[in-house]
Coordinates of N, CA and C in Angstrom, one line a residue:
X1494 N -2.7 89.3 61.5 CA -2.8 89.0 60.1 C -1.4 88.4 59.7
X1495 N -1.3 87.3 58.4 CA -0.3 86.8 58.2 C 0.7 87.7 57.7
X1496 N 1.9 87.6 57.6 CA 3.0 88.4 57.1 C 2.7 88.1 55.3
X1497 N 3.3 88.9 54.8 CA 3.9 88.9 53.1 C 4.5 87.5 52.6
X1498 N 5.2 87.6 53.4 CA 6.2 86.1 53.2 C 5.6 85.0 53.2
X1499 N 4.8 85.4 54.7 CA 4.2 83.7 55.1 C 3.2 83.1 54.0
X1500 N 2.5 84.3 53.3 CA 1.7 84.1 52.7 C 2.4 83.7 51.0
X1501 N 3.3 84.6 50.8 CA 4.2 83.8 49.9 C 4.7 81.9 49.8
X1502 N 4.5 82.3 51.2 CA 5.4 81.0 51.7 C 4.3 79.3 51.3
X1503 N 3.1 80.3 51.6 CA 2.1 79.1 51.6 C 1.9 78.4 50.0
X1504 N 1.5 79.9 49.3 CA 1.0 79.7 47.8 C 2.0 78.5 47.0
X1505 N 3.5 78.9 47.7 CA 4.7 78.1 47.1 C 4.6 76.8 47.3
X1506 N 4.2 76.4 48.5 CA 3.7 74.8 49.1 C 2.6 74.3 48.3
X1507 N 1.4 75.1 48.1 CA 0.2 74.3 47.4 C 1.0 74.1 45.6
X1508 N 1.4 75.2 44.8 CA 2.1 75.2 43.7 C 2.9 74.0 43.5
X1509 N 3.4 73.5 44.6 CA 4.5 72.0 44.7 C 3.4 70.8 44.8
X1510 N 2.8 70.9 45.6 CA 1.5 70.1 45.5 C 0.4 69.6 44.2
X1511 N 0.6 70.7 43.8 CA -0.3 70.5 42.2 C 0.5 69.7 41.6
X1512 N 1.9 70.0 41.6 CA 2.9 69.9 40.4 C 3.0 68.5 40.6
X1513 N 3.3 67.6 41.9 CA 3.4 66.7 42.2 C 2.2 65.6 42.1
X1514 N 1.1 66.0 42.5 CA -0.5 65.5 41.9 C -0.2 65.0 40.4
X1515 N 0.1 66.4 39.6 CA 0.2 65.9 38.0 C 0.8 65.3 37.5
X1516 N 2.1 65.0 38.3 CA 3.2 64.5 37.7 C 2.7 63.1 37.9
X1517 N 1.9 62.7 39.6 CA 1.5 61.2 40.1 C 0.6 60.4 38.9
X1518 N -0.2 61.7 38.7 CA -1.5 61.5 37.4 C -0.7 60.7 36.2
X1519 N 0.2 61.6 35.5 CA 0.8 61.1 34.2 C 1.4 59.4 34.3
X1520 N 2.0 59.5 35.5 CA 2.7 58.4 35.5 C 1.4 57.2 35.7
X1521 N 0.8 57.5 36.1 CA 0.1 56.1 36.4 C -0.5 56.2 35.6
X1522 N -0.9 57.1 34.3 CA -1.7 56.8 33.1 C -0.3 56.2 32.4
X1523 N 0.3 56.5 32.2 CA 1.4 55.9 31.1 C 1.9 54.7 31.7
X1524 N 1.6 53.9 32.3 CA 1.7 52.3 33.3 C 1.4 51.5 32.2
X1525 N 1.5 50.9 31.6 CA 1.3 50.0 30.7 C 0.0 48.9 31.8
X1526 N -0.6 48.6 31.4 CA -1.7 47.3 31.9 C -1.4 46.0 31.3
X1527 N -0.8 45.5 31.6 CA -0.6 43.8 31.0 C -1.3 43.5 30.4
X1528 N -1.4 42.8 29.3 CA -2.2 42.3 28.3 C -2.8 41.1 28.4
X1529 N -4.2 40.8 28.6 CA -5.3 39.5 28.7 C -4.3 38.2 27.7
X1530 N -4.1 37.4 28.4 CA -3.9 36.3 27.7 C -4.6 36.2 26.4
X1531 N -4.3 36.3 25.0 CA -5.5 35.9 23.9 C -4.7 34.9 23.0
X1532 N -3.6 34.2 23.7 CA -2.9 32.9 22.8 C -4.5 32.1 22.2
X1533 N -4.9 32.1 21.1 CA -6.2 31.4 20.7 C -5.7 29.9 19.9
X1534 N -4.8 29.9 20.2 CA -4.2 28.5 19.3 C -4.7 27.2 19.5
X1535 N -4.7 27.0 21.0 CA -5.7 25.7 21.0 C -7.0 25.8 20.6
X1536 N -7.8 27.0 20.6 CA -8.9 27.0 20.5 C -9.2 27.0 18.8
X1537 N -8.0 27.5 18.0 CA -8.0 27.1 16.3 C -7.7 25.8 16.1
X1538 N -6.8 25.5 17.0 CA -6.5 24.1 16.7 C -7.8 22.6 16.8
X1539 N -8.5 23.4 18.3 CA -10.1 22.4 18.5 C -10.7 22.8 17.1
X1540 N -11.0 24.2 16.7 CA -11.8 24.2 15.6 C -11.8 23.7 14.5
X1541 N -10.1 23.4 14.0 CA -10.0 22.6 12.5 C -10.1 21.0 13.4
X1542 N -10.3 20.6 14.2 CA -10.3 18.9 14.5 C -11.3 19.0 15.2
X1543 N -12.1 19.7 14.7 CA -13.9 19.4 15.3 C -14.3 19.1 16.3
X1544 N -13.5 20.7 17.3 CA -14.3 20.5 18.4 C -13.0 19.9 19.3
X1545 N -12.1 19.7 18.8 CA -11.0 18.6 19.5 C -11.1 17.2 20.0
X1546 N -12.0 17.0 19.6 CA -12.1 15.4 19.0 C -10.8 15.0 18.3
X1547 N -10.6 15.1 17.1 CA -9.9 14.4 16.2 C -8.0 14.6 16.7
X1548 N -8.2 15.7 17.2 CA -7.2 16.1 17.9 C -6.2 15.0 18.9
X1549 N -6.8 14.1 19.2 CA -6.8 13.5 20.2 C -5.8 12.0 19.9
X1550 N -6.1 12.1 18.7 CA -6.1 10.4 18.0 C -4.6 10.3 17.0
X1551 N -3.9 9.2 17.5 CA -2.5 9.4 16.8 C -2.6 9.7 15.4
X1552 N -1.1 10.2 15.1 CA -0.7 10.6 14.1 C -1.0 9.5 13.1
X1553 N -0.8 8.2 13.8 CA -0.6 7.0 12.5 C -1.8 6.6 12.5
X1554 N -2.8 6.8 13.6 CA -4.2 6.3 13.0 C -5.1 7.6 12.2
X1555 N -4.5 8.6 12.1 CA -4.9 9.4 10.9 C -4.1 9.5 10.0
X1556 N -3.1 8.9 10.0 CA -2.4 8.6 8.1 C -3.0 7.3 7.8
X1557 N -3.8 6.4 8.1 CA -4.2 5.2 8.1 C -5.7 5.5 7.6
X1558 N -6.4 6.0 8.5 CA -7.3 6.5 8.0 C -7.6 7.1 6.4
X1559 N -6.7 7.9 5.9 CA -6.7 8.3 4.6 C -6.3 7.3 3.9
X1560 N -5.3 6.5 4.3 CA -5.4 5.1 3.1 C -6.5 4.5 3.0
X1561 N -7.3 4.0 3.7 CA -7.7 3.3 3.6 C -9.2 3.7 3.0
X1562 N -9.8 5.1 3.4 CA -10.3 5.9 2.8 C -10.2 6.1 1.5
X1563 N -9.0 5.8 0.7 CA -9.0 6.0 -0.8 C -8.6 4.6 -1.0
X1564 N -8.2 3.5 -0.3 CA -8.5 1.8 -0.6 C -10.1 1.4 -1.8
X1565 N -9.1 0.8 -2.9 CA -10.6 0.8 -3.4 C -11.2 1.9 -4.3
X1566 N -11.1 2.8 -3.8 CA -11.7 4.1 -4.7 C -10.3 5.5 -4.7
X1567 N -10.1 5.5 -5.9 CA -9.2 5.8 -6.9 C -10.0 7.6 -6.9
X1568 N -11.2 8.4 -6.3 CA -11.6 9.5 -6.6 C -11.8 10.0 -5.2
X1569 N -11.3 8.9 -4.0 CA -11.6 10.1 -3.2 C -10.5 10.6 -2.7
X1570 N -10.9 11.7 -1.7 CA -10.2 12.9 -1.3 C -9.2 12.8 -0.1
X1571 N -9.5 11.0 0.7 CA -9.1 10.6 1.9 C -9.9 11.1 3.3
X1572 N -10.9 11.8 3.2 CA -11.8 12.8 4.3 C -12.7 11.8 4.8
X1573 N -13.1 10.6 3.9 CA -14.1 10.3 4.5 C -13.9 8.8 4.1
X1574 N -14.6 7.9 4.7 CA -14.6 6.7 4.2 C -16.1 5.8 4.3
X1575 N -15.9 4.5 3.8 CA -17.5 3.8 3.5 C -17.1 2.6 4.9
X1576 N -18.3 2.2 5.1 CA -18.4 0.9 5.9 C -17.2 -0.3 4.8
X1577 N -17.3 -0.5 4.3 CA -16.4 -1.5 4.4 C -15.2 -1.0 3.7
X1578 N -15.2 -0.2 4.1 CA -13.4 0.5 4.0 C -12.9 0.3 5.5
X1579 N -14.0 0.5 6.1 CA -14.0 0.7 7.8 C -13.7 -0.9 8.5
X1580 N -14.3 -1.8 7.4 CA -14.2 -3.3 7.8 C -12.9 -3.9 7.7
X1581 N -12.4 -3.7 6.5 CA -11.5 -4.1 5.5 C -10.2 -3.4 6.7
X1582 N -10.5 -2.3 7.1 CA -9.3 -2.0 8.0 C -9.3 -2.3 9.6
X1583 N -10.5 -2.7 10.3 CA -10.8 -3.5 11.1 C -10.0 -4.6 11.3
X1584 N -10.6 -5.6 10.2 CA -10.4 -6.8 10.2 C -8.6 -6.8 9.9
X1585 N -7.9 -6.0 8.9 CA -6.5 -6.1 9.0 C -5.7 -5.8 10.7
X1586 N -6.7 -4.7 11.1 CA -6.4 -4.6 12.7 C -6.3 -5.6 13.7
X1587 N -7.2 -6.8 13.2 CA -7.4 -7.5 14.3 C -8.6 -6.8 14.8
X1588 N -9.1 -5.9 14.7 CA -10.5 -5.5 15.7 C -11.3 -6.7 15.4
X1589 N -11.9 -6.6 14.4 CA -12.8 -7.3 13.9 C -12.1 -9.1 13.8
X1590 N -12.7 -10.1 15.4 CA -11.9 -11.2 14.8 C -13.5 -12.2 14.5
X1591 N -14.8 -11.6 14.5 CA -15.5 -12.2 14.6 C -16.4 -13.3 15.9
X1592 N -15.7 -13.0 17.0 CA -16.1 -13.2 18.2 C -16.5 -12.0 19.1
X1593 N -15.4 -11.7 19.5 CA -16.1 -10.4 20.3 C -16.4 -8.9 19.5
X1594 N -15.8 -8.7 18.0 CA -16.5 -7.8 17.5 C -16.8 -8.1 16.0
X1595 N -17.9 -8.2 15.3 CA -18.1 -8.8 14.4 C -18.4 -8.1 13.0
X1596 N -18.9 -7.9 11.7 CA -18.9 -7.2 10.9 C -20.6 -6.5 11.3
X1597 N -21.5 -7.7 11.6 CA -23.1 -7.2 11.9 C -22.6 -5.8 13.4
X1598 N -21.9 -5.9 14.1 CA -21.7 -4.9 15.1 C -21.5 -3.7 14.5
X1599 N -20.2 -3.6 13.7 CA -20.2 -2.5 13.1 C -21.0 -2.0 12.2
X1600 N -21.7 -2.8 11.0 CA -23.1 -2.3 10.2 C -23.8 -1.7 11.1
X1601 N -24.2 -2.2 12.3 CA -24.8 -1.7 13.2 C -25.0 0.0 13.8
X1602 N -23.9 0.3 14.3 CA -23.4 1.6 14.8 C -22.6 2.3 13.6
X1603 N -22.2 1.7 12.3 CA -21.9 2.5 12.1 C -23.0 3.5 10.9
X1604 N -24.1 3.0 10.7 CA -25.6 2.9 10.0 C -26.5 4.4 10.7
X1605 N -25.4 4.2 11.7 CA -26.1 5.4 12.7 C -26.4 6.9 12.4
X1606 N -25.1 6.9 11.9 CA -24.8 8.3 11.1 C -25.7 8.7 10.0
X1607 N -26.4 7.6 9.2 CA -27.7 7.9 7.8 C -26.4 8.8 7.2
X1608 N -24.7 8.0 6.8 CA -24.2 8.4 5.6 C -23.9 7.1 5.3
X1609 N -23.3 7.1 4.1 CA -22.6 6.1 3.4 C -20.9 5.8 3.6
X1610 N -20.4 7.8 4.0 CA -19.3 7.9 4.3 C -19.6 8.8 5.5
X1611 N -18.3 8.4 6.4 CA -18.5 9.2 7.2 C -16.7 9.9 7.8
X1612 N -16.5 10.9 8.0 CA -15.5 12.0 8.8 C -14.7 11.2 9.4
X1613 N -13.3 11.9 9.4 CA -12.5 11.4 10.9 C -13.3 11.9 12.0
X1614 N -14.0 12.7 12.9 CA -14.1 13.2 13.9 C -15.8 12.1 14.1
X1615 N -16.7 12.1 13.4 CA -17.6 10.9 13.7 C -17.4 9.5 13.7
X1616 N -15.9 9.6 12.6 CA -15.6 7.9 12.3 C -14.9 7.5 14.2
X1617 N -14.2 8.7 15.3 CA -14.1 8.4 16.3 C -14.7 8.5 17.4
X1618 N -16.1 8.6 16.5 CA -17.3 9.0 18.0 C -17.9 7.0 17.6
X1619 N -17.9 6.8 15.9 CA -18.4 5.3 15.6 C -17.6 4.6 16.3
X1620 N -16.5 4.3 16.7 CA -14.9 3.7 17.2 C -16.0 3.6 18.9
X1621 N -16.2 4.9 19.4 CA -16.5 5.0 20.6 C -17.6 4.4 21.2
X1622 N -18.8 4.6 20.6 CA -20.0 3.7 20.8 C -19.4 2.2 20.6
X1623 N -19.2 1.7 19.4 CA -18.8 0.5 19.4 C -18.3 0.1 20.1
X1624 N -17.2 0.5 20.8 CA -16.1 0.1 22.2 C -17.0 0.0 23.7
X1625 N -17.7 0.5 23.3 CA -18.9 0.9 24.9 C -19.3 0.0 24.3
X1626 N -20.1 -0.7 23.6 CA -21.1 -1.6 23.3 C -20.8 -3.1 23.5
X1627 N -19.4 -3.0 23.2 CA -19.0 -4.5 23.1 C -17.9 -4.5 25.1
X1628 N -18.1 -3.2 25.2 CA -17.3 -3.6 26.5 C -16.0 -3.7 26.5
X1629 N -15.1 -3.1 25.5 CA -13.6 -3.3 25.3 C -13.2 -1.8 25.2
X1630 N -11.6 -2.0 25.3 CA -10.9 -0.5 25.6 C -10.5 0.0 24.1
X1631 N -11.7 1.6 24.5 CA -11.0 2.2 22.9 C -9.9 2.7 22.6
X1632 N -9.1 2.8 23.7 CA -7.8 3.3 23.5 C -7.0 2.0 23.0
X1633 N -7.5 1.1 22.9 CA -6.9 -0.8 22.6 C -7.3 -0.7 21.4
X1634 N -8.3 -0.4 20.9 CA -8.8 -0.4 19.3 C -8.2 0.8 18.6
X1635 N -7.9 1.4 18.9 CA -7.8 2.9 18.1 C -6.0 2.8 18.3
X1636 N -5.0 2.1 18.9 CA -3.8 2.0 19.2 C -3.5 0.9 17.6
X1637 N -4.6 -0.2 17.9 CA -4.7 -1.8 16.9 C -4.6 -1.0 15.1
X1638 N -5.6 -0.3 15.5 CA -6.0 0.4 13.9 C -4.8 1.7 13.5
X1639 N -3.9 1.9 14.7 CA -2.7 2.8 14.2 C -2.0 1.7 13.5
X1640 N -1.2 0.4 14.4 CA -0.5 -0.2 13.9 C -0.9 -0.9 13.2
X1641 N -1.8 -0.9 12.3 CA -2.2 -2.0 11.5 C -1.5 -1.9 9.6
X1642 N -0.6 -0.9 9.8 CA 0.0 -0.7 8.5 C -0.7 -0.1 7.1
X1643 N -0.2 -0.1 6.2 CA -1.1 0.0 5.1 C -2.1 -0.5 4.8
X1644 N -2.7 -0.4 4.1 CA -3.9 -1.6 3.2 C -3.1 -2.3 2.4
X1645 N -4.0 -3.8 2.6 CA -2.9 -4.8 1.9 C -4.6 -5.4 1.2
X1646 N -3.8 -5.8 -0.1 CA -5.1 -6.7 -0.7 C -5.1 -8.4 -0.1
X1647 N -6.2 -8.5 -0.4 CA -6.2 -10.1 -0.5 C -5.1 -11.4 -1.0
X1648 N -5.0 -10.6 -2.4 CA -4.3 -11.1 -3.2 C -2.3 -11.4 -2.9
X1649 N -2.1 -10.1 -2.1 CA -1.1 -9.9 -1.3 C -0.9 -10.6 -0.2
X1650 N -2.2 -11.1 0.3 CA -1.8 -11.4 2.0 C -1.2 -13.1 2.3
X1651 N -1.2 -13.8 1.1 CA -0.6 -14.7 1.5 C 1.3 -14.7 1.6
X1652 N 1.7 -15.4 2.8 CA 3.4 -15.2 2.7 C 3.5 -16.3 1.7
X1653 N 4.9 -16.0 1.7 CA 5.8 -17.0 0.5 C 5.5 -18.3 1.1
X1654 N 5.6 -19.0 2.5 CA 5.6 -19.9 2.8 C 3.8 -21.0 2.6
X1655 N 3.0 -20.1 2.6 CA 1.3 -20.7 2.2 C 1.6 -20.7 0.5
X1656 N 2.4 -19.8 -0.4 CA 2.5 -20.6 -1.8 C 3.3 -21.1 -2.2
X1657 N 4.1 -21.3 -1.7 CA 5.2 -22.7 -1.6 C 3.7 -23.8 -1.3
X1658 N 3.7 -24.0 -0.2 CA 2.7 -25.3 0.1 C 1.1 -25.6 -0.9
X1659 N 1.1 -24.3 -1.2 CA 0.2 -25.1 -2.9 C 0.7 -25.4 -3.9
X1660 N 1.9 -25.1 -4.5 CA 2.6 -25.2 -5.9 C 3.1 -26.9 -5.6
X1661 N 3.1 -27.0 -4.3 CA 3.8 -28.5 -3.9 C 2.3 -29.2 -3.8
X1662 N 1.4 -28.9 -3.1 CA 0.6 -29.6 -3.5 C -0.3 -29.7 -4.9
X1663 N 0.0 -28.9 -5.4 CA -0.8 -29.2 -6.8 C 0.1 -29.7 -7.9
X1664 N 1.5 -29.6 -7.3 CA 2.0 -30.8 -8.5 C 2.6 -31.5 -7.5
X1665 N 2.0 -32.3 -6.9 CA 2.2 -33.5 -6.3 C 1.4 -34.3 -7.1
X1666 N 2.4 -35.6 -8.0 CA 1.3 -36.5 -8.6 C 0.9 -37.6 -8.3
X1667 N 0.9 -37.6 -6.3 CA 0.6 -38.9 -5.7 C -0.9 -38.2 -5.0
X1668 N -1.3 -37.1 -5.2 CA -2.7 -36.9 -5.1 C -3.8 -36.7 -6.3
X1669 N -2.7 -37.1 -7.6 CA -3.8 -37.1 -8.4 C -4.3 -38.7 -9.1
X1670 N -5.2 -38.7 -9.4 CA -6.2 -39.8 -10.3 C -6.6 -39.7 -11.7
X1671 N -6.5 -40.8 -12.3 CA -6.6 -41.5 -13.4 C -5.6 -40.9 -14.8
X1672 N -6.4 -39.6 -15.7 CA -5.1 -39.3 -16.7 C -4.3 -38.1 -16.2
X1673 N -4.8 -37.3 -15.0 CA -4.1 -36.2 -14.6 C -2.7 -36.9 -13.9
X1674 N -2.9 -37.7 -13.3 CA -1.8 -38.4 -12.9 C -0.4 -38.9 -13.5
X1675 N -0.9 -38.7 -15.0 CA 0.0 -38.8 -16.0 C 0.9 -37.7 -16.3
X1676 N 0.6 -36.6 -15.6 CA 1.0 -35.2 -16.6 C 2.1 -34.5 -15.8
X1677 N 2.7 -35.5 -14.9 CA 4.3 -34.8 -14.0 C 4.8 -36.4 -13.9
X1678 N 6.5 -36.3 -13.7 CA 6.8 -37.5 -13.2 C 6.9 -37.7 -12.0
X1679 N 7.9 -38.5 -11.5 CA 7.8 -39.0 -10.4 C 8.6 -37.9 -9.6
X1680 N 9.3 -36.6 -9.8 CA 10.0 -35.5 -9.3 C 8.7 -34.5 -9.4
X1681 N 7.8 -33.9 -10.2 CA 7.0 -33.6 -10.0 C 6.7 -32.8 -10.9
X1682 N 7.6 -32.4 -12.1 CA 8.0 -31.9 -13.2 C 6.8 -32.6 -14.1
X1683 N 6.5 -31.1 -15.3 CA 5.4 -31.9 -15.8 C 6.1 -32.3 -17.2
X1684 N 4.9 -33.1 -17.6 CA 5.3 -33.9 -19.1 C 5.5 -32.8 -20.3
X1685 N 4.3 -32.2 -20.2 CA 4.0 -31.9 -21.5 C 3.5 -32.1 -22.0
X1686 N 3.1 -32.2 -23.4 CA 2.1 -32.3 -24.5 C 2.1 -34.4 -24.4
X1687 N 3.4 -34.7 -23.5 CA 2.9 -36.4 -23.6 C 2.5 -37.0 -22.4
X1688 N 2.3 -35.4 -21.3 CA 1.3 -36.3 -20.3 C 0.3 -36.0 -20.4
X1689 N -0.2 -35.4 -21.6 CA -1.8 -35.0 -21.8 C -2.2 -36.2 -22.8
X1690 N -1.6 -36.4 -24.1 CA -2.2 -37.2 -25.2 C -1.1 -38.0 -25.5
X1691 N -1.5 -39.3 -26.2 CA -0.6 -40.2 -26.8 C -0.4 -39.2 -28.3
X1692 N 1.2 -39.4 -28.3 CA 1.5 -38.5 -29.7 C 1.7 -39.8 -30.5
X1693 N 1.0 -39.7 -32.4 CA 0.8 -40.5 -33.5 C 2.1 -40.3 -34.3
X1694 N 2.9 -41.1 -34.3 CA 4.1 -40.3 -35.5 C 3.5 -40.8 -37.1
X1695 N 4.0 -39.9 -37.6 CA 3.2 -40.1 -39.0 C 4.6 -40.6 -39.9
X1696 N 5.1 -41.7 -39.6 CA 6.4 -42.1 -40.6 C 5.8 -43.7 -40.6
X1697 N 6.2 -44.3 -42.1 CA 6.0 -45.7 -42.0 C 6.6 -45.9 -43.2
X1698 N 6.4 -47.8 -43.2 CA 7.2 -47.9 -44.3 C 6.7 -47.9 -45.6
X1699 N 5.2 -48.1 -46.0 CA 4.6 -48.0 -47.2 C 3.6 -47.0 -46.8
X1700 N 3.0 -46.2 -48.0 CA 2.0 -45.5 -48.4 C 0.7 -46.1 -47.4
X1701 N 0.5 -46.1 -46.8 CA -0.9 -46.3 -45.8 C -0.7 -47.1 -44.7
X1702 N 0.5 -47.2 -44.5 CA 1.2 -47.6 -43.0 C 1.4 -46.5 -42.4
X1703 N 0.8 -46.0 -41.6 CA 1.4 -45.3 -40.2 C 1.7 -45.7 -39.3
X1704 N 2.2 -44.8 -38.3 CA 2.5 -45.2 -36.4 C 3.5 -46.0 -36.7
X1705 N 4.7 -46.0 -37.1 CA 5.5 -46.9 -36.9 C 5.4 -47.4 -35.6
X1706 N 6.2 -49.0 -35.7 CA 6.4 -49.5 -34.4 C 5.2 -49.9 -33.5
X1707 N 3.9 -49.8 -34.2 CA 2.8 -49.3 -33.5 C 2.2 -51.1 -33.4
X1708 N 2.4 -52.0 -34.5 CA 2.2 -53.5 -34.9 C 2.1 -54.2 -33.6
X1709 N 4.1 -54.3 -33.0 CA 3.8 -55.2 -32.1 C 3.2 -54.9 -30.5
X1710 N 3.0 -53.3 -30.8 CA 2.4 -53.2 -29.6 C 0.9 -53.4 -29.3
X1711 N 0.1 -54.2 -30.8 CA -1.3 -54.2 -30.3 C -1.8 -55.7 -31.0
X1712 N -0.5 -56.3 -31.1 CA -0.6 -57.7 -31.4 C 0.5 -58.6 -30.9

């Protein structure tokens, strides 16, 4: 049979064993577990640019977008725009030169949608069909309509040098005929009231003489 001691001796070893178990336990519950990646940023960021579409598309062809969206109409919000808001900034782009993409192209595709106005995130799915359709690069179109500046009117678009060349041609008085030809001199300066009408002077020398000087010029 075992001695006192030995048997002392044993209980003391398993006693260290527990202690050491529990201690292994604690520690490896209080381990911290690394935390799942949950940065959701891009995935907020797809969801306000619809899906991450819109996301995509320079900064300047969405400040452009909004002008041109409120071009014209004084009550919108900039969100959305009409077909010929869409033209009008085309054609300033250069997209639209009337050969390879035309105004009937875009009525076309952009008709698709059954709105009147349509989103930035559809207005670059319209961009996208159209680019497929005609066979040209949308990243060429959608770069064209960044740089294409503000909206400019009509009225604006001529330079100084196209109204110089009308002011010269319209008072140029070697292209005009019969009494208009009368109404600038030979510098190009106009007359006045005496290149429009013969002026009557009302002085003479007796009571029912008028036109002085008028005698020997019609006799």
């Amino acid at each position: 049979m075992a001695s006192t001691e030995e048997l002392d001796k044993v209980t003391n070893d398993t006693t260290d064993l527990t202690i050491n178990d529990t201690k292994s336990v604690n520690t490896t519950a209080k381990t911290p577990t690394p935390a799942a990646n949950t940065d959701t940023s891009n995935a907020s960021d797809a969801a306000k640019t619809g899906g991450g579409t819109v996301k995509t598309l320079p900064k300047a062809f969405r400040e452009n977008f909004k002008l041109f969206s409120k071009f014209g109409d004084t009550k919108s919000d900039g969100k959305s725009l009409t077909l010929s808001q869409s033209d009008k900034w085309m054609k300033q782009a250069k997209v639209i030169d009337g050969k390879k993409i035309t105004t009937t192209d875009t009525g076309i595709y952009f008709k698709k949608f059954k709105s009147l106005k349509i989103g930035l995130s559809d207005y670059h799915k319209f961009i996208e069909s159209l680019a497929k359709a005609k066979t040209v690069s949308e990243d060429d179109l959608i770069q064209k309509m960044a740089d294409s500046g503000t909206p400019v009117s009509n009225s604006n678009a001529a330079s100084a040098g196209q109204i110089q060349n009308t002011i010269d041609r319209l008072t140029d008085p070697s292209r005009y005929t019969g009494s208009s030809k009368q109404r600038f001199d030979e510098s190009g300066k106009g007359k006045g009231i005496a290149g429009r009408k013969d002026v009557v002077e009302g002085a003479g020398y007796v009571q029912g003489y008028q036109n002085k000087n008028s005698y020997d010029k019609t006799h």
